[in-house]
Coordinates of C-alpha atoms in Angstrom, one line a residue:
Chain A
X1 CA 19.8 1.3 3.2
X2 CA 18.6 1.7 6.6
X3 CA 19.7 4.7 8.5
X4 CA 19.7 5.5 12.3
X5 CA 19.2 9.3 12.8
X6 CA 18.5 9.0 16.1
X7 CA 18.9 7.0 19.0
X8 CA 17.0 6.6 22.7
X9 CA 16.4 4.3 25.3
X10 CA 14.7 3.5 28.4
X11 CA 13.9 0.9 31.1
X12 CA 10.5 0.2 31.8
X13 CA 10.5 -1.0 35.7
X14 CA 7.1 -0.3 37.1
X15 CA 3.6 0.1 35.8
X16 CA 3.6 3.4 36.1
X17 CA 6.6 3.9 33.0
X18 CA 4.0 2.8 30.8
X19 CA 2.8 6.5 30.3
X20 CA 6.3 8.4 30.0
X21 CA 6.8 5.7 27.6
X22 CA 4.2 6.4 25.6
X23 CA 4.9 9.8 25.4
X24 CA 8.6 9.6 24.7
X25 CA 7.4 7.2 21.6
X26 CA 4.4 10.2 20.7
X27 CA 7.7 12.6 20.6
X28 CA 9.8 10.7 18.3
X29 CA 6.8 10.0 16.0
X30 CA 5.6 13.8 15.8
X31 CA 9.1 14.7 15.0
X32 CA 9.2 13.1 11.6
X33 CA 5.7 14.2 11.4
X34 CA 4.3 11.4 11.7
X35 CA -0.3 11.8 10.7
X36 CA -2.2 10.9 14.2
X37 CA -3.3 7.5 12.7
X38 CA -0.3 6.5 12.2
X39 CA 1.1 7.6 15.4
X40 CA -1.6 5.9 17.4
X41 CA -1.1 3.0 15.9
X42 CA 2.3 3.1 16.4
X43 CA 1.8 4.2 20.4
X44 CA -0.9 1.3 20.7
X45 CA 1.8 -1.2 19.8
X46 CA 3.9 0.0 21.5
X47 CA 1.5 -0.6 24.7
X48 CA 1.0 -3.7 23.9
X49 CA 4.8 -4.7 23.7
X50 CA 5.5 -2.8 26.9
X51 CA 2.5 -5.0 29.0
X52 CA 3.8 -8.0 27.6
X53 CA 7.4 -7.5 28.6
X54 CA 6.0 -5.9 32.3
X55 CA 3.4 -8.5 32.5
X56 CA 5.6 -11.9 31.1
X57 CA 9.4 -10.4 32.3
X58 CA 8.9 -8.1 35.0
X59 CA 10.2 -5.2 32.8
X60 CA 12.8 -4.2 30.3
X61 CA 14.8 -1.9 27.9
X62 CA 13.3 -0.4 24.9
X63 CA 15.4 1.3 21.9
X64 CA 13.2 4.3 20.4
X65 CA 15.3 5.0 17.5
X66 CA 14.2 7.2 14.3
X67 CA 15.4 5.8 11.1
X68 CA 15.0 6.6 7.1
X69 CA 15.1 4.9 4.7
X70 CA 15.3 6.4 0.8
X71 CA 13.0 9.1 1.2
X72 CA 10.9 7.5 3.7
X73 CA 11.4 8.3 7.9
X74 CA 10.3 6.2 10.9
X75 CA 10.2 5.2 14.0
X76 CA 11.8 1.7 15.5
X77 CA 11.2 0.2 18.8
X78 CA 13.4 -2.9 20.5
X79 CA 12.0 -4.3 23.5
X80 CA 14.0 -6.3 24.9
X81 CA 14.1 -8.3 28.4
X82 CA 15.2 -11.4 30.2
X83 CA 12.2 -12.8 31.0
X84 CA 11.0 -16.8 30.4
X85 CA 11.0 -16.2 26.7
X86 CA 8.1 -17.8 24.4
X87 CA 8.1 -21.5 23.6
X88 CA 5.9 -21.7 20.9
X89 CA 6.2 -18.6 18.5
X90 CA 3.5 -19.8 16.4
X91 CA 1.1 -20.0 18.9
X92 CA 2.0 -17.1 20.2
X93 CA 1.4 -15.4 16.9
X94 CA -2.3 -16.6 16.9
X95 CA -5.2 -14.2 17.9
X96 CA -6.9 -15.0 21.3
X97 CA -3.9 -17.2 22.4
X98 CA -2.1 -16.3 25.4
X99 CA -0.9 -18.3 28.6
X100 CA -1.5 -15.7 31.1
X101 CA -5.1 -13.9 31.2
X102 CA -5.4 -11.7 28.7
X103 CA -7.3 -10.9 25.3
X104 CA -4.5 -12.4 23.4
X105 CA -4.3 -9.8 21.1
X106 CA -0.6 -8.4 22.4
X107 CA 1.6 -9.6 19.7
X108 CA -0.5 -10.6 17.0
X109 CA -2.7 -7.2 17.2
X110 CA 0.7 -5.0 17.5
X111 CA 2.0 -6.6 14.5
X112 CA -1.3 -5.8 12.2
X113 CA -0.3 -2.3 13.8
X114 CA 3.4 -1.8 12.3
X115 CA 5.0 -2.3 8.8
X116 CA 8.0 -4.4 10.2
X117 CA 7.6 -6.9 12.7
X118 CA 10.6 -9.2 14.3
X119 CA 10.1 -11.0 16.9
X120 CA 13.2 -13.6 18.6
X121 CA 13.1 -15.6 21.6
X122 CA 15.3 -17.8 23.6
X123 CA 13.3 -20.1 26.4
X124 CA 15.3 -19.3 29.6
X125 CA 17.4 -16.1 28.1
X126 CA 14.6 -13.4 27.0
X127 CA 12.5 -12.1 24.1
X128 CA 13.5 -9.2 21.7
X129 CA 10.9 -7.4 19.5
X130 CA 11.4 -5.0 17.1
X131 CA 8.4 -3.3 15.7
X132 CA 9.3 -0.3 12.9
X133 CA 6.3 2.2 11.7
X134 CA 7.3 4.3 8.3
X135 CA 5.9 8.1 8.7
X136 CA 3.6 7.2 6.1
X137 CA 3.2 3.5 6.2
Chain B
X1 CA 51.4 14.3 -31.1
X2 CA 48.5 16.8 -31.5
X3 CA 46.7 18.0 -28.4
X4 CA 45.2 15.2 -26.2
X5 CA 41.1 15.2 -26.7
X6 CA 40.5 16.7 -22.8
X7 CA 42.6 19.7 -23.9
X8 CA 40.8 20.1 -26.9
X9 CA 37.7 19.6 -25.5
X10 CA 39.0 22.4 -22.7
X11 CA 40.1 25.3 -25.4
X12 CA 37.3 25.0 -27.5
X13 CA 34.9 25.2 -24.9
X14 CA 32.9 28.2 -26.7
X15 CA 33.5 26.7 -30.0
X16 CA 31.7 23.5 -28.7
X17 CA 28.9 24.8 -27.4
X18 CA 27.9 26.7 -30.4
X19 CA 28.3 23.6 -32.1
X20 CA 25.9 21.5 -29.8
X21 CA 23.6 24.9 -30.0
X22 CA 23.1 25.3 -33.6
X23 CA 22.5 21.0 -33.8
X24 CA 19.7 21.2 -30.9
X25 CA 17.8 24.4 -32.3
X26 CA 18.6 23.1 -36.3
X27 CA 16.8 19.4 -34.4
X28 CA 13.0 18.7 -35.1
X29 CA 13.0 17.9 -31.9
X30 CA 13.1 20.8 -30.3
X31 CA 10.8 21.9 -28.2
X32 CA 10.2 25.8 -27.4
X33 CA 7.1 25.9 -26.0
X34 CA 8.8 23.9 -22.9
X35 CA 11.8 25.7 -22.5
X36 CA 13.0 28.8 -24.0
X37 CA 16.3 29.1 -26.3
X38 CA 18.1 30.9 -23.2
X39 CA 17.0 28.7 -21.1
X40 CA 18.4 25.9 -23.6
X41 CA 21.9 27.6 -23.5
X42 CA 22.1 28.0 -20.1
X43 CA 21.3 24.6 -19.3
X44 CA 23.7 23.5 -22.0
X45 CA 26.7 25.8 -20.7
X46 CA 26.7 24.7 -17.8
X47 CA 27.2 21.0 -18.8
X48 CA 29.7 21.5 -21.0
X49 CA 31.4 23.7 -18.3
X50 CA 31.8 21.1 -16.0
X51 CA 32.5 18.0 -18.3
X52 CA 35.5 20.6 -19.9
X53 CA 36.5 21.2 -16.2
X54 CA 36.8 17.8 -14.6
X55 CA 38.1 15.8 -17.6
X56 CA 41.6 15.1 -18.0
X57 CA 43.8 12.6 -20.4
X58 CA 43.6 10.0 -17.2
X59 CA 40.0 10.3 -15.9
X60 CA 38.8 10.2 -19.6
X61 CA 38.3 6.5 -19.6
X62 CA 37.7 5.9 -15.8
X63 CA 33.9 7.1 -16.2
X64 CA 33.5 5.5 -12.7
X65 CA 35.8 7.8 -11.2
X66 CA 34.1 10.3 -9.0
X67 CA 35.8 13.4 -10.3
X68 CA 32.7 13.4 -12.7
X69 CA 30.4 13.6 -10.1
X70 CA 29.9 17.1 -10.6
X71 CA 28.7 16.3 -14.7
X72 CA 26.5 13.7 -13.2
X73 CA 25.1 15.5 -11.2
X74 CA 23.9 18.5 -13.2
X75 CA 22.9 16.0 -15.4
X76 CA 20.9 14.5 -13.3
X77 CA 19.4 17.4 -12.1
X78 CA 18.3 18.4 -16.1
X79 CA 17.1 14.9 -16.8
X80 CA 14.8 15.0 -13.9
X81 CA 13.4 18.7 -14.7
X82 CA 12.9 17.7 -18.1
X83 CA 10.8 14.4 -17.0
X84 CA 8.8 16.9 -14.7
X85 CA 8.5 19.6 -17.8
X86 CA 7.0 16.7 -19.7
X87 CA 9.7 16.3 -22.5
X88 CA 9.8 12.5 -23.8
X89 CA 12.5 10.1 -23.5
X90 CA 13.3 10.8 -27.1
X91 CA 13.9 14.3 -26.7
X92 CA 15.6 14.3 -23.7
X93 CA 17.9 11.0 -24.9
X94 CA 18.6 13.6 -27.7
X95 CA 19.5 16.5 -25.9
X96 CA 22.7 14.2 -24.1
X97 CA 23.3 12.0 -28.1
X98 CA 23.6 15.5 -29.7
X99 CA 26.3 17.0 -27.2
X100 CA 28.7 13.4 -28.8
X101 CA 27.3 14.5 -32.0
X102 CA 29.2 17.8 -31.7
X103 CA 31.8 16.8 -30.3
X104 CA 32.9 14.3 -32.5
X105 CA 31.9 16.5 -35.2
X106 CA 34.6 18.9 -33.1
X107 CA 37.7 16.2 -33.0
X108 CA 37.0 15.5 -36.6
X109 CA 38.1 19.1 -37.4
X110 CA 41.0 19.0 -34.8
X111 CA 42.2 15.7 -35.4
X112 CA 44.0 15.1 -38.3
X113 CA 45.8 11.5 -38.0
X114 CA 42.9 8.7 -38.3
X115 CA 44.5 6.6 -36.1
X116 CA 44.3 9.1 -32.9
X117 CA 40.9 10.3 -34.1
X118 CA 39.8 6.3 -34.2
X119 CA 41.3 6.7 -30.6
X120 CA 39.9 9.9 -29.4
X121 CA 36.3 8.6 -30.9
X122 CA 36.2 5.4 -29.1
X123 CA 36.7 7.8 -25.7
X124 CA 34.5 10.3 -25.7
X125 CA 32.0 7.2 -27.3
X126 CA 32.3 5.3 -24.0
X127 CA 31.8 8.0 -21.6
X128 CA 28.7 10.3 -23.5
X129 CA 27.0 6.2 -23.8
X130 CA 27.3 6.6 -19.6
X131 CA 26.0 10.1 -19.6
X132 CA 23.1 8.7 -22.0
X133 CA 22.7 5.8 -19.3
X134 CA 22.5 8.5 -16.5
X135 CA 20.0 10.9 -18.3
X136 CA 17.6 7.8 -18.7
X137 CA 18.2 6.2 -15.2
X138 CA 17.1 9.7 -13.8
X139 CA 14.6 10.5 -16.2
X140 CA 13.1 7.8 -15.0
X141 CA 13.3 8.3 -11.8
X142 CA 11.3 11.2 -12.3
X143 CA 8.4 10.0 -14.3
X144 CA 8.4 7.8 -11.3
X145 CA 8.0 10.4 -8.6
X146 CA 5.0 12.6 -11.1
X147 CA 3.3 9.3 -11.1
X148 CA 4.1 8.7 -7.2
X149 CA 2.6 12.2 -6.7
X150 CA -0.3 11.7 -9.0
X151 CA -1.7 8.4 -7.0
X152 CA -1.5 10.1 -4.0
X153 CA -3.5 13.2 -5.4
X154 CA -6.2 10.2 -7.0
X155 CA -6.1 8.7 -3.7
X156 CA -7.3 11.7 -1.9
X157 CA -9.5 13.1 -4.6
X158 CA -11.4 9.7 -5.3
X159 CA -12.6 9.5 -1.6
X160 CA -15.0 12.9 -1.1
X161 CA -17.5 12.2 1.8
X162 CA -20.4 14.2 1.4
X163 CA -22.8 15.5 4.2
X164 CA -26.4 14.9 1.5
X165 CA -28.8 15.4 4.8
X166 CA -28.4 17.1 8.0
X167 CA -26.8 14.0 10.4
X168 CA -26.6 12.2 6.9
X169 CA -23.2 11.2 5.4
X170 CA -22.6 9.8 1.9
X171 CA -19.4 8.4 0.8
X172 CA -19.2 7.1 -3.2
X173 CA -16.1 4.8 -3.5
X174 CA -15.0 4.5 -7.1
X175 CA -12.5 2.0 -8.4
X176 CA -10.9 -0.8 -6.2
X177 CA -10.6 -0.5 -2.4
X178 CA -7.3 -2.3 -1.2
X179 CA -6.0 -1.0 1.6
X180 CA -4.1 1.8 1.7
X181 CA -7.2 3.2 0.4
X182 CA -9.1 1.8 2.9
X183 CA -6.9 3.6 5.1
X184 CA -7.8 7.0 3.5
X185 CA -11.7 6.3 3.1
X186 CA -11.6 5.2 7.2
X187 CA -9.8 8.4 7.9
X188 CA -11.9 10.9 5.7
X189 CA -15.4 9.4 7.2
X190 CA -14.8 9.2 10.7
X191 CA -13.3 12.7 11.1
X192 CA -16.2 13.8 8.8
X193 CA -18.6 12.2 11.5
X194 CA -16.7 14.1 14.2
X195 CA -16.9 17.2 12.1
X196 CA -20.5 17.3 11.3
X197 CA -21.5 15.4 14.6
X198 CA -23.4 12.7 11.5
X199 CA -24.6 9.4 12.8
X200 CA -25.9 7.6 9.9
X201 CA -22.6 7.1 7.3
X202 CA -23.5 5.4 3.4
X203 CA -20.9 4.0 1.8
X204 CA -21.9 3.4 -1.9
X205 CA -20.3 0.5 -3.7
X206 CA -21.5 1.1 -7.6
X207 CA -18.6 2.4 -8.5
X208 CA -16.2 -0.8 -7.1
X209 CA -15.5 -2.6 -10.2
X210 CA -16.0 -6.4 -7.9
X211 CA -15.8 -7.3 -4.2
X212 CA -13.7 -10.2 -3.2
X213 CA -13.0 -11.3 0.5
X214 CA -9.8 -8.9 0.5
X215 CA -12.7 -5.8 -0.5
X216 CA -15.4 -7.0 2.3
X217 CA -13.0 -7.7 4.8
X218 CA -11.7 -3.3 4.2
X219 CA -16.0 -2.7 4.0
X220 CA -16.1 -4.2 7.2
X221 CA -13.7 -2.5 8.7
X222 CA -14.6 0.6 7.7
X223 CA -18.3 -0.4 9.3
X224 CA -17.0 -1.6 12.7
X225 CA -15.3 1.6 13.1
X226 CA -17.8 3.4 12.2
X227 CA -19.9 1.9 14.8
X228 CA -17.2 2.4 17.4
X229 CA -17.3 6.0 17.0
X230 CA -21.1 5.6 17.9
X231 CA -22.4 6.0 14.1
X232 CA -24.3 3.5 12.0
X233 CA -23.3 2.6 8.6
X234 CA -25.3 1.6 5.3
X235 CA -23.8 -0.2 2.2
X236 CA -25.0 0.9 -0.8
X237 CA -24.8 0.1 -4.8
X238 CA -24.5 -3.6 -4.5
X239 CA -25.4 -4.7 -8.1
X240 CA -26.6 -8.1 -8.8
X241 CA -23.1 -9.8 -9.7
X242 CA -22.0 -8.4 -6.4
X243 CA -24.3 -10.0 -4.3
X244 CA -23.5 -13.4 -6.2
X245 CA -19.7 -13.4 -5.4
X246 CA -20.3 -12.3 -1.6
X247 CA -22.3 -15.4 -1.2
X248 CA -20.2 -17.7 -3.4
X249 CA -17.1 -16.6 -1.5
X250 CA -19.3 -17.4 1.7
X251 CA -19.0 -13.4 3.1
X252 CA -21.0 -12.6 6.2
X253 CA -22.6 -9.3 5.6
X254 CA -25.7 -9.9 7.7
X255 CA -24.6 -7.6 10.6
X256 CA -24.6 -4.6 7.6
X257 CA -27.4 -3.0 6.5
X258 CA -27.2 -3.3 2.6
X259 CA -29.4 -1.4 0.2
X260 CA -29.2 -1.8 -3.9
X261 CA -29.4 2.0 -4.7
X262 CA -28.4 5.2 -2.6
X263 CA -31.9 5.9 -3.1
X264 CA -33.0 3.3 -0.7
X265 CA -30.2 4.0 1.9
X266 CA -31.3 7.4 2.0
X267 CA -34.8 6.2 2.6
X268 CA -33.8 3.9 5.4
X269 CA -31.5 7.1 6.8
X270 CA -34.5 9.2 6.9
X271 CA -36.6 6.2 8.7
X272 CA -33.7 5.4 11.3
X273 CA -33.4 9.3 12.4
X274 CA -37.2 9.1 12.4
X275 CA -38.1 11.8 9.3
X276 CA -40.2 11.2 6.6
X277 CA -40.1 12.6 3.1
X278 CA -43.5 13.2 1.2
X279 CA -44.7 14.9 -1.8
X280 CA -47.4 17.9 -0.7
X281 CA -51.0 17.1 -1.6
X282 CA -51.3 19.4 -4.5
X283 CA -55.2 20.9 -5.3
X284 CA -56.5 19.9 -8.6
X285 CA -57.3 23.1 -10.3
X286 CA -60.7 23.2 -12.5
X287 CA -60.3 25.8 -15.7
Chain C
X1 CA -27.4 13.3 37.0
X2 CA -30.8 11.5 37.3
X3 CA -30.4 7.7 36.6
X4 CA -27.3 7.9 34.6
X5 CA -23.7 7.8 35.8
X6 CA -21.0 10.0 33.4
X7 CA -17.5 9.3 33.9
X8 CA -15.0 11.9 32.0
X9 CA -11.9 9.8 31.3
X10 CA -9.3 13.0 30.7
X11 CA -5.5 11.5 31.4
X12 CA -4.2 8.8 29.6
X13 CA -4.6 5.5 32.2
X14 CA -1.9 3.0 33.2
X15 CA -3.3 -0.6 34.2
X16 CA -3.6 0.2 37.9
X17 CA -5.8 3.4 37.3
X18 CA -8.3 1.5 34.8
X19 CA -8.3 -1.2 37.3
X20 CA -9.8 1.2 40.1
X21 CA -11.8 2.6 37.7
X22 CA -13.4 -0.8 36.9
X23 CA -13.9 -0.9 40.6
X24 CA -15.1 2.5 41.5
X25 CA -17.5 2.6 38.8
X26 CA -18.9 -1.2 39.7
X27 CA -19.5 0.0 43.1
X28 CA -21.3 3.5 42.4
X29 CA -23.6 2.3 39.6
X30 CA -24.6 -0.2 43.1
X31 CA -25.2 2.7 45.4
X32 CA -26.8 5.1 43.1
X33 CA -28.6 2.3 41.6
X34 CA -28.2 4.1 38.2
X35 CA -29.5 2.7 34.6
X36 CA -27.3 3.7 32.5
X37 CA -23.1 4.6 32.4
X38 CA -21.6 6.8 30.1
X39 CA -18.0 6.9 29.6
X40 CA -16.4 9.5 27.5
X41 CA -13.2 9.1 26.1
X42 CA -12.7 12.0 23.7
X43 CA -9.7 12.8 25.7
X44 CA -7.7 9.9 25.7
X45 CA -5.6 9.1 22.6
X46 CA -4.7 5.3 23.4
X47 CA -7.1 2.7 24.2
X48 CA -5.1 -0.7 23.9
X49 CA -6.4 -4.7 24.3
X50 CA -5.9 -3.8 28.1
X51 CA -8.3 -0.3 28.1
X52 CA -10.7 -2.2 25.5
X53 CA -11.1 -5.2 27.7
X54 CA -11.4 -2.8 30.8
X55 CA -14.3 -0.9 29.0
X56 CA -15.5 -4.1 27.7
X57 CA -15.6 -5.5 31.4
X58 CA -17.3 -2.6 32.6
X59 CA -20.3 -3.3 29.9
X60 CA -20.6 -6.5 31.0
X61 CA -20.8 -5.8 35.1
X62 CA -23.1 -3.1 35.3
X63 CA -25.2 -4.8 32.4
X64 CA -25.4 -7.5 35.4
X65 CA -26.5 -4.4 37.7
X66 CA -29.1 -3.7 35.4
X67 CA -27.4 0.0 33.7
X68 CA -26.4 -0.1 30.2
X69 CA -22.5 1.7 29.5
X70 CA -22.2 3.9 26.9
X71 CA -18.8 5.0 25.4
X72 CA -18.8 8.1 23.9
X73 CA -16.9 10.4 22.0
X74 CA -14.1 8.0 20.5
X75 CA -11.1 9.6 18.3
X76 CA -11.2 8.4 14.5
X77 CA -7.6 7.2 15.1
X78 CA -8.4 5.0 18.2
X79 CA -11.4 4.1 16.3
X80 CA -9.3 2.7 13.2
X81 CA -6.7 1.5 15.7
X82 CA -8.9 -0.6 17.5
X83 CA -10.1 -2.4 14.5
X84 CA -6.7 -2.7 13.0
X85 CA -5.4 -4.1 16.5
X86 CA -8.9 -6.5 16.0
X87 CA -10.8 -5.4 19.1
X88 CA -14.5 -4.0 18.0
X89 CA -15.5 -4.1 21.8
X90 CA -18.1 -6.4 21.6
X91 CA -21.3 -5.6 24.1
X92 CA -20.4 -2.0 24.1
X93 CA -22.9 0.5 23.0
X94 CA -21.2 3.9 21.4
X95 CA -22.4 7.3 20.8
X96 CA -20.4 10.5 19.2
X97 CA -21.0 12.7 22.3
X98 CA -22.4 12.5 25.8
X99 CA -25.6 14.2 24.1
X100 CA -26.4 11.6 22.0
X101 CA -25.0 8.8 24.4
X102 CA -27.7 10.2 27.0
X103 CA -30.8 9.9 24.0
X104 CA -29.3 6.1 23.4
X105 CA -29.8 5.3 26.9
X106 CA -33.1 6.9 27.2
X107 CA -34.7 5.1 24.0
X108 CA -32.8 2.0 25.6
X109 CA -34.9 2.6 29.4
X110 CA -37.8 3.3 27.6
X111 CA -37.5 0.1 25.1
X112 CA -37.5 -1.3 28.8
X113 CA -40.7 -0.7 29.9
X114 CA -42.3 -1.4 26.5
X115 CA -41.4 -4.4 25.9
X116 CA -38.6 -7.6 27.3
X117 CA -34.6 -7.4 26.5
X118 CA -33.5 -5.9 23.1
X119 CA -30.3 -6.0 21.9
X120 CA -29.9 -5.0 18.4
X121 CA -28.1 -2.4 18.8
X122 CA -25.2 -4.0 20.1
X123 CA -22.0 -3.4 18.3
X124 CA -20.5 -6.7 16.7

């Protein structure tokens, strides 16, 4: 069973949110105790999801939520927005693909990053990812 | 009607203990040198306490009902000790199969009429069996955490990185790498190389039982960031069978430097931070 | 600083302040007309795809200005992460500290005069 034990969210408007972000993500992480691998993987992810959703939406709200599970804690992120939304998830799964000019690694790279990974996306309506990271994962 | 069975149990509390007392230090299973006979009775009272104080004539055949929480939960709590003592499953099974032992040896004196002993038997049968079900469940449960506790020690012990020359590090992997493992070599080495401010790094491989894609692919890894962090790595210990399978599996190693013996990474070390090693010129001495 | 450039990254960048960085740097290894770059990162705790292709740019350019870049001083956990996230920053020489990053770039110069272009120890 899943458990929330804590919950937090913000909206990522402008570039510069990116760093608060980070740190607000860094906070939750350290407060389960997270090891500093972990946690940077966890905060690179998370920058990866964030410039997607600035770069491909023009921003919008992530859920930073701490949850346990059994004996294990962590830490889940939900970005969501209203953006174009992806058309083809597979491809968009792929390393080196992407439509606008980047490295392609966003989603692909930020998934070898986390233990869960769910990505959903309506073309027209907006994308929602959630990314989890256990303490020890 | 005689007594129902909960009040029995209830006013011969005292009685009942003794009785499960004299069966577990009269059993060939006991085993002193882990716990002491106090201990033993304490542990023991304290069961019996609360299975005498929570059942009643209704609850006595609702084992699911959660007024015996309390029992299950203090005998949860001895199951799991015992599992972290290192008693078996036999002994500990015993320890719960003994208390129905003595209590049924109990209702036999009490109960006269065979028909409500027949009854009274079937009862108490059903809900020691459950008790007997919790004690395993959670005996197992803590085998399961020792061993969880164990890998994690094997996991941190198997990985030493060793600093064998100034700037020089040396890191024997024994047994398979997958890659939570991989995880805690990476970590271990790089903050090694920050520690010791080591650029050369020597991973030796003799001690990996085989190397399939899965095993390069963590090697490789563990080289790249190595590199990143601005030190060079050498792979050592590749045995002959080794270097068969890397090629029939069609791995690239070519951008590694690979040596068959820690001997011969140690050499190239030396050469790549420019040092030689050399055996003094010794004078022959004419008697 | 002689004919090297060092640049002490020591807050955590968004994508605008990399950007200028890119640009800044591009443009003072032309004035200076230095050989060699070093970047040192020990104090940043996040390099993502964006900050590795920034630092990966940055290679590239003033390799076509004739310096060589050198990042130095990368954490073990961005190290790992980077790998992990599958970004081994291709063309980009490394060194654990500016010390050694400065001895790189001088065995590099001096390759230079001995002999043509040498590249083997670029990072795969």
């Amino acid at each position: 069973m899943l458990m929330t034990l804590s919950k937090d969210s913000m909206s990522i408007t402008r570039e510069q949110d990116l760093v608060p972000f980070r740190n607000r993500v860094k906070e939750a992480a350290v407060k389960i105790g997270m090891g500093i691998v972990n946690q940077t993987k966890l905060i690179t992810a998370a920058s990866e999801l964030v410039r997607n959703m600035f770069r491909y939406a023009g921003g919008g709200e992530v859920l930073i939520e701490i949850v346990s599970k059994g004996r294990e804690s962590g830490v889940r992120l939900t970005f969501a927005d209203k953006g174009p939304g992806i058309a083809n998830l597979d491809l968009a799964m792929q390393d080196g693909y992407s439509t606008g000019k980047s490295l392609g690694l966003g989603l692909p790279g930020a998934k070898r990053l986390v233990n869960e990974f769910d990505l959903k996306s309506t073309v027209g309506q907006g994308t929602t990812v959630m990314i989890l990271k256990w303490k020890n994962g | 009607m005689a007594s129902s069975v909960s009040q029995l149990l209830k006013s011969n509390k005292a009685r009942l203990l003794d009785l499960w007392i004299q069966k577990q230090l009269a059993s060939e299973n006991l085993r002193d040198d882990l716990m002491t006979n106090d201990e033993l009775r304490g542990q023991s009272e304290d069961l019996i306490g609360a299975l005498t104080k929570n059942i009643t004539e209704e609850n006595i055949d609702q084992v699911e009902s959660n007024q015996f929480d309390e029992v299950f939960e203090i005998l949860s709590g001895i199951s799991l000790a015992r599992a972290q003592q290192g008693f078996t499953p036999r002994e500990t099974g015993l320890y719960i199969f003994s208390l129905k032992e003595a209590i049924l040896e109990l209702l036999q004196q009490e109960i006269k009429d065979t028909g409500e002993l027949l009854t009274a038997v079937l009862k108490i049968n059903r809900l020691l069996d459950s008790l007997g079900v919790v004690t395993f469940e959670t005996f197992i449960k803590g085998r399961e955490e020792v061993i969880l506790r164990q890998t994690e020690e094997i996991s941190d012990i198997s990985t030493p990185v060793i600093q064998i020359w100034e700037g020089i590090l040396a890191l024997p992997i024994i047994g398979t790498l997958d890659s939570s493992r991989t995880q805690v070599v990476m970590e271990s080495l790089l903050q090694k190389i920050v520690d010791t401010g080591s650029s050369i790094a020597i991973l030796d491989i003799s001690g990996v039982p085989a190397v399939d894609s899965l095993v390069a692919q963590h090697l490789i890894k563990t080289v790249s960031a190595t590199r990143l962090m601005g030190a060079e790595c050498i792979i050592s210990g590749i045995r002959p069978e080794i270097a068969q399978t890397v090629v029939h599996l069609g791995i690239d190693l070519s951008n590694i430097v690979t040596k068959a013996s820690l001997a011969s990474a140690l050499k190239h070390a030396f050469a790549m931070n420019r040092m030689v090693v050399r055996r003094l010129e010794v004078e022959k001495k004419t008697f | 600083m002689g004919p090297f450039l060092l640049v002490t990254i020591q807050i955590d960048l968004y994508d605008r302040l990399a950007l200028n960085l890119e640009a800044d740097l591009v443009q003072k290894v032309h004035q200076t007309g230095a050989r060699g770059v070093l970047i040192d990162i020990s104090a940043v705790s996040i390099v993502d795809s964006f900050m590795g292709r920034i630092l990966g740019n940055i290679a590239s350019m003033t390799r076509v200005l004739d310096a060589e870049t050198v990042v130095v001083g990368m954490q073990p956990a961005v190290a790992i992460t980077l790998i992990e996230l599958g970004l081994s920053l291709k063309g980009v020489h490394t060194a654990l500290d500016v010390e050694r990053g400065m001895a790189l770039l001088q065995t590099k110069l001096d390759l230079d005069y001995e002999m043509a272009d040498d590249d083997a120890d670029d990072i795969e």
